[in-house]
Structure formats: structure tokens, C-alpha cells
Coordinates of C-alpha atoms and ligand atoms in Angstrom, one line a residue:
X21 CA 111.5 67.9 97.1
X22 CA 109.6 64.8 97.9
X23 CA 106.4 64.0 96.1
X24 CA 104.1 61.5 97.7
X25 CA 101.1 60.2 95.6
X26 CA 98.2 59.1 97.8
X27 CA 95.4 57.0 96.5
X28 CA 92.7 59.5 97.1
X29 CA 91.7 62.6 99.1
X30 CA 91.2 60.7 102.4
X31 CA 94.7 59.2 102.2
X32 CA 96.3 62.5 101.2
X33 CA 94.6 64.1 104.2
X34 CA 95.7 61.4 106.6
X35 CA 99.3 61.5 105.4
X36 CA 99.4 65.3 105.9
X37 CA 97.7 65.1 109.3
X38 CA 100.2 62.4 110.4
X39 CA 103.2 64.7 109.5
X40 CA 101.7 67.5 111.6
X41 CA 100.7 65.2 114.5
X42 CA 104.3 63.7 114.6
X43 CA 105.8 67.2 114.5
X44 CA 103.6 68.5 117.3
X45 CA 104.4 65.5 119.4
X46 CA 108.1 66.0 119.0
X47 CA 107.9 69.8 119.5
X48 CA 104.8 70.7 121.6
X49 CA 105.3 74.5 120.9
X50 CA 105.4 74.0 117.1
X51 CA 104.6 77.1 115.1
X52 CA 102.3 76.0 112.2
X53 CA 101.7 78.0 109.0
X54 CA 98.1 77.2 107.9
X55 CA 96.1 77.4 104.7
X56 CA 92.4 77.6 103.9
X57 CA 90.5 76.3 100.8
X58 CA 88.8 73.0 100.3
X59 CA 92.0 71.0 100.1
X60 CA 93.2 71.0 103.7
X61 CA 89.7 70.4 105.2
X62 CA 90.2 66.6 105.4
X63 CA 93.6 67.1 107.1
X64 CA 92.0 69.4 109.7
X65 CA 89.2 66.8 110.3
X66 CA 91.8 64.1 110.8
X67 CA 93.8 66.3 113.2
X68 CA 90.6 66.9 115.2
X69 CA 90.1 63.2 115.4
X70 CA 93.7 62.7 116.6
X71 CA 93.0 65.3 119.2
X72 CA 89.8 63.6 120.4
X73 CA 91.7 60.3 120.6
X74 CA 94.3 62.1 122.7
X75 CA 97.1 61.3 120.3
X76 CA 98.0 65.0 119.9
X77 CA 97.9 68.1 122.1
X78 CA 97.7 71.6 120.7
X79 CA 97.8 73.5 124.0
X80 CA 101.3 75.0 123.2
X81 CA 101.0 75.3 119.4
X82 CA 100.9 78.7 117.7
X83 CA 99.5 79.2 114.2
X84 CA 99.8 81.8 111.4
X85 CA 97.5 81.7 108.5
X86 CA 98.6 82.6 105.0
X87 CA 96.0 85.1 104.0
X88 CA 92.7 86.9 104.5
X89 CA 90.3 88.7 102.2
X90 CA 90.6 92.5 102.4
X91 CA 87.4 94.0 103.8
X92 CA 85.9 90.9 105.4
X93 CA 85.7 90.9 109.2
X94 CA 86.4 87.6 111.0
X95 CA 82.7 87.2 111.7
X96 CA 82.0 87.0 107.9
X97 CA 81.3 83.3 107.0
X98 CA 83.6 83.5 104.0
X99 CA 86.5 85.1 105.9
X100 CA 89.5 82.9 106.5
X101 CA 89.4 83.6 110.3
X102 CA 85.8 82.2 110.3
X103 CA 86.9 79.2 108.2
X104 CA 89.8 78.4 110.6
X105 CA 87.7 78.7 113.7
X106 CA 84.9 76.5 112.3
X107 CA 87.0 73.9 110.6
X108 CA 89.8 73.6 113.1
X109 CA 90.5 75.8 116.1
X110 CA 87.0 75.5 117.7
X111 CA 87.4 71.7 117.9
X112 CA 90.9 71.4 119.4
X113 CA 92.6 72.7 122.6
X114 CA 94.6 75.4 120.9
X115 CA 94.6 78.8 122.8
X116 CA 92.8 81.2 120.6
X117 CA 95.3 84.0 121.3
X118 CA 97.9 81.8 119.8
X119 CA 96.1 81.6 116.4
X120 CA 96.9 84.3 114.0
X121 CA 95.1 85.3 110.7
X122 CA 96.0 88.6 109.1
X123 CA 93.3 91.2 109.6
X124 CA 91.4 92.1 106.5
X125 CA 89.8 95.2 108.2
X126 CA 92.8 96.8 109.9
X127 CA 92.6 100.6 109.6
X128 CA 96.3 100.8 108.8
X129 CA 96.8 97.8 106.6
X130 CA 100.5 98.5 105.9
X131 CA 101.2 98.4 109.7
X132 CA 99.1 95.2 109.9
X133 CA 101.3 93.6 107.3
X134 CA 104.5 94.7 109.1
X135 CA 103.3 93.5 112.5
X136 CA 102.2 90.1 111.1
X137 CA 105.7 89.3 109.9
X138 CA 107.1 90.7 113.2
X139 CA 104.8 88.4 115.2
X140 CA 106.0 85.4 113.1
X141 CA 109.6 86.3 113.8
X142 CA 108.9 86.8 117.5
X143 CA 107.4 83.3 117.7
X144 CA 110.7 81.9 116.4
X145 CA 109.5 81.5 112.8
X146 CA 107.3 78.9 111.2
X147 CA 108.2 75.2 111.7
X148 CA 105.9 73.8 109.1
X149 CA 103.9 75.7 106.4
X150 CA 100.9 74.0 104.9
X151 CA 100.0 75.1 101.4
X152 CA 97.3 74.5 98.9
X153 CA 97.7 75.6 95.3
X154 CA 95.4 77.7 93.2
X155 CA 94.6 76.4 89.7
X156 CA 96.8 79.3 88.4
X157 CA 99.7 78.3 90.6
X158 CA 99.1 80.8 93.4
X159 CA 100.2 80.0 97.0
X160 CA 98.5 82.0 99.7
X161 CA 97.3 84.8 97.5
X162 CA 100.6 85.3 95.8
X163 CA 99.2 85.6 92.3
X164 CA 101.1 84.9 89.0
X165 CA 103.1 88.1 88.1
X166 CA 106.4 89.3 86.6
X167 CA 107.5 90.1 90.2
X168 CA 106.6 88.6 93.5
X169 CA 106.6 90.1 97.0
X170 CA 108.9 88.9 99.8
X171 CA 106.8 90.1 102.8
X172 CA 103.2 90.1 103.9
X173 CA 101.4 92.6 101.6
X174 CA 98.1 93.6 100.1
X175 CA 97.4 92.1 96.7
X176 CA 94.8 92.3 94.0
X177 CA 93.2 89.0 93.1
X178 CA 93.3 87.7 89.5
X179 CA 90.0 87.3 87.7
X180 CA 90.5 83.5 87.5
X181 CA 91.0 83.4 91.3
X182 CA 87.9 85.5 91.9
X183 CA 86.0 83.1 89.6
X184 CA 87.4 80.0 91.3
X185 CA 86.6 81.3 94.8
X186 CA 83.1 82.6 93.9
X187 CA 81.8 79.1 94.5
X188 CA 81.9 80.0 98.2
X189 CA 79.9 83.2 97.8
X190 CA 76.3 84.0 96.7
X191 CA 77.5 85.8 93.6
X192 CA 80.8 86.7 92.0
X193 CA 80.2 90.4 92.9
X194 CA 80.5 89.5 96.6
X195 CA 84.0 88.1 96.2
X196 CA 86.6 90.6 97.5
X197 CA 89.0 91.7 94.8
X198 CA 92.0 92.2 97.2
X199 CA 93.5 90.3 100.0
X200 CA 96.3 90.4 102.6
X201 CA 98.8 87.6 102.1
X202 CA 102.1 86.4 103.5
X203 CA 104.7 86.9 100.8
X204 CA 106.9 84.3 99.1
X205 CA 109.7 85.2 101.5
X206 CA 107.5 84.4 104.5
X207 CA 106.6 81.1 103.0
X208 CA 110.2 80.2 102.1
X209 CA 111.4 81.1 105.6
X210 CA 109.3 78.2 107.0
X211 CA 111.6 75.3 108.1
X212 CA 109.4 72.8 106.3
X213 CA 106.7 73.1 103.6
X214 CA 103.8 70.7 103.0
X215 CA 101.9 71.3 99.8
X216 CA 98.6 69.5 99.2
X217 CA 96.6 69.0 96.1
X218 CA 93.7 66.8 95.1
X219 CA 91.4 66.2 92.1
X220 CA 91.7 66.3 88.3
X221 CA 91.5 70.1 88.2
X222 CA 94.9 70.4 89.9
X223 CA 96.7 67.9 87.5
X224 CA 97.9 70.5 85.1
X225 CA 99.3 72.9 87.7
X226 CA 100.9 70.1 89.6
X227 CA 102.8 68.9 86.5
X228 CA 104.1 72.5 86.1
X229 CA 105.0 72.7 89.8
X230 CA 107.4 69.8 89.8
X231 CA 109.1 70.2 86.4
X232 CA 112.4 71.6 87.7
X233 CA 111.8 75.1 86.4
X234 CA 111.0 78.3 88.3
X235 CA 108.6 80.8 87.0
X236 CA 107.1 83.8 88.8
X237 CA 104.0 83.2 86.7
X238 CA 103.6 79.9 88.6
X239 CA 104.4 81.2 92.2
X240 CA 104.3 77.7 93.7
X241 CA 107.2 76.7 91.4
X242 CA 109.5 78.7 93.7
X243 CA 109.2 76.1 96.5
X244 CA 111.3 73.8 94.4
X245 CA 114.4 75.5 95.8
X246 CA 113.3 75.1 99.4
X247 CA 115.4 72.5 101.3
X248 CA 112.5 70.7 103.0
X249 CA 109.4 70.3 100.9
X250 CA 106.9 67.5 100.8
X251 CA 104.1 67.6 98.2
X252 CA 101.3 65.2 98.9
X253 CA 98.8 64.7 96.0
X254 CA 96.2 62.2 95.2
X255 CA 96.2 60.1 92.0
X256 CA 93.9 62.4 90.2
X257 CA 96.1 65.4 90.8
X258 CA 99.2 63.3 89.9
X259 CA 97.7 62.1 86.6
X260 CA 99.9 64.2 84.4
X261 CA 103.2 63.4 86.1
X262 CA 105.5 61.2 84.1
X263 CA 106.6 58.7 86.6
X264 CA 103.7 57.1 88.5
X265 CA 105.3 55.7 91.5
X266 CA 104.4 56.2 95.1
X267 CA 107.3 58.6 95.6
X268 CA 109.0 60.8 93.0
X269 CA 112.4 62.3 93.5
X270 CA 112.3 65.7 91.8
X271 CA 115.2 67.5 90.2
X272 CA 116.1 69.2 93.5
X273 CA 116.1 66.1 95.6
X274 CA 119.7 67.1 96.6
X275 CA 118.0 69.4 99.0
X276 CA 116.6 66.7 101.2
Ligands
GLP11 C1 92.5 80.1 97.9 C2 93.6 80.3 99.0 C3 94.8 79.4 98.8 C4 94.3 78.0 98.4 C5 93.6 78.1 97.1 C6 93.2 76.7 96.6 O1 92.7 81.1 96.9 N1 94.0 81.7 99.2 O2 95.6 79.4 100.0 O3 95.5 77.2 98.3 O4 92.4 78.9 97.3 O5 91.9 76.3 97.1 P1 91.3 74.9 97.1 O6 92.0 74.1 98.1 O7 89.9 75.1 97.5 O8 91.5 74.4 95.7

């Protein structure tokens, strides 16, 4: 696990976008696993800029998003489909039918979960999965719990997640209480993982993420056993890490 400390949000975003641009340039039909939240917005903006400069081409790329709120149609401004279209897909030359976000309104939600994992497998699996991290350590919507799910599933959101995400809604009552999310197995099957975090509010969870211990109550800690993980954080998110160098080799650096 490689931890890169960027000076600020802009540098974190650029470093992440560079990794994706280089990957897509080396494999034009890359399958990307994508995330929502405020953290990756700068990375999407930088990728849009690279597309406009013609230094990357998304025409053969396929994407699978981590999660979606249960009950929100893709036309709802707080749905993750809407977020992805507006912050990324509408501004690049990706083919819309190659972009996948789980449906939060499928009549048979269990079948939707099964077919989402099947579609990922049929595309040949995810080459690179982008992750943010919740303040409570969630990835996608895999919330802290005694047990975690392997596959895409429906989950109830924790109260602290509902509170954190209420900033995007008019009131806390409007925040959906459940979501569809890729499971930990789906995330771990990606050939490469790129986790981003920025700002002082993420410092505590980042120090718990890279401490060499795995705990299902910090779902993100499981990625420490993945063979190809890059964590890019800004200095504020890195403020509680012991060694303040540009690159930290974590306990599982054997895996690189
Ligand atoms: C949401 C998403 C996560 C995301 C997290 C952090 O709950 N389901 O995928 O990582 O928020 O969001 P932010 O980047 O806004 O801190």
C-alpha cells in the first residue's frame, strides 16, 4: 500500500487524475470503478480538462459506480447517477451506455444487485476502483459493522452517514436511509484501488486506515490486504500520520 501525501486538494486531484489518464492511455477500454462525494470532484474536473486538451480519450472506457441511494431516480439532483452525469460523464466522450450506476428504484432490487455484479464480470472486471472514505470509515456504502457483505447489496445507512450527507439535501428527513452498494468483495476484486481523502475532518480516519490492522468497524481498513493500493491524501488529511514524508510505506508494502 502506497500512501502519497499531496500538498493540497488541487495536487491530490491532479495526482489521481494523472493515474487515471495514464491508465486509459495504456488501455483504452479500461473499466473504471467510480465514486461520488465531494472528494473526487477535483479529479473529475482535471480529467475533463485532460479530455478537452485531447490528452485522454474515453470513447472505449466503461465505468461502474460504487453505490446509489435507494428510492432516488437518476433524475433526482442528489442521486449518484445525476452527480456522475453532471460532474463527469456529460463533459467527456464516454458512451452513456457504458456508464453504470446501480439503480435505486429497481422493482426487484435483489435482481438488480445480482445483475450489477454480473455486468462487472462480463466487462472483464474493474481495472481501477476510485474510493473516497466516509468519516466513519465506510467505502461505497459499506458501513461499519460486525460483518461485511461480499457482493452488491442493499444496506441501511448509519446515522452519522445520514448526518454527514444531509449537507447535500434540504433537510435531514430527505436523506434516504438505505442504499445499494457494491460489496467489499466487489471492491477488492478491482485490479487496482485508488483511495482519496482531503481535509482535517478525514485525518482521524486516515490514521486508522493505514495502521496495519484490519477491523470490520473500519471497512476501509480491509484494503490494506489488497495487492495494488494507492492512497492519495492532502497534508490536512495526513496530519495525524506519524511519518510526514511524501511517500509512506505501510506495513503491507510487500504487496506492491
Ligand atoms: C458518501 C459515498 C462514499 C464517499 C463518502 C465520502 O457516503 N457513498 O462513496 O466516499 O460519501 O464523501 P466525501 O468525499 O464528500 O467526504
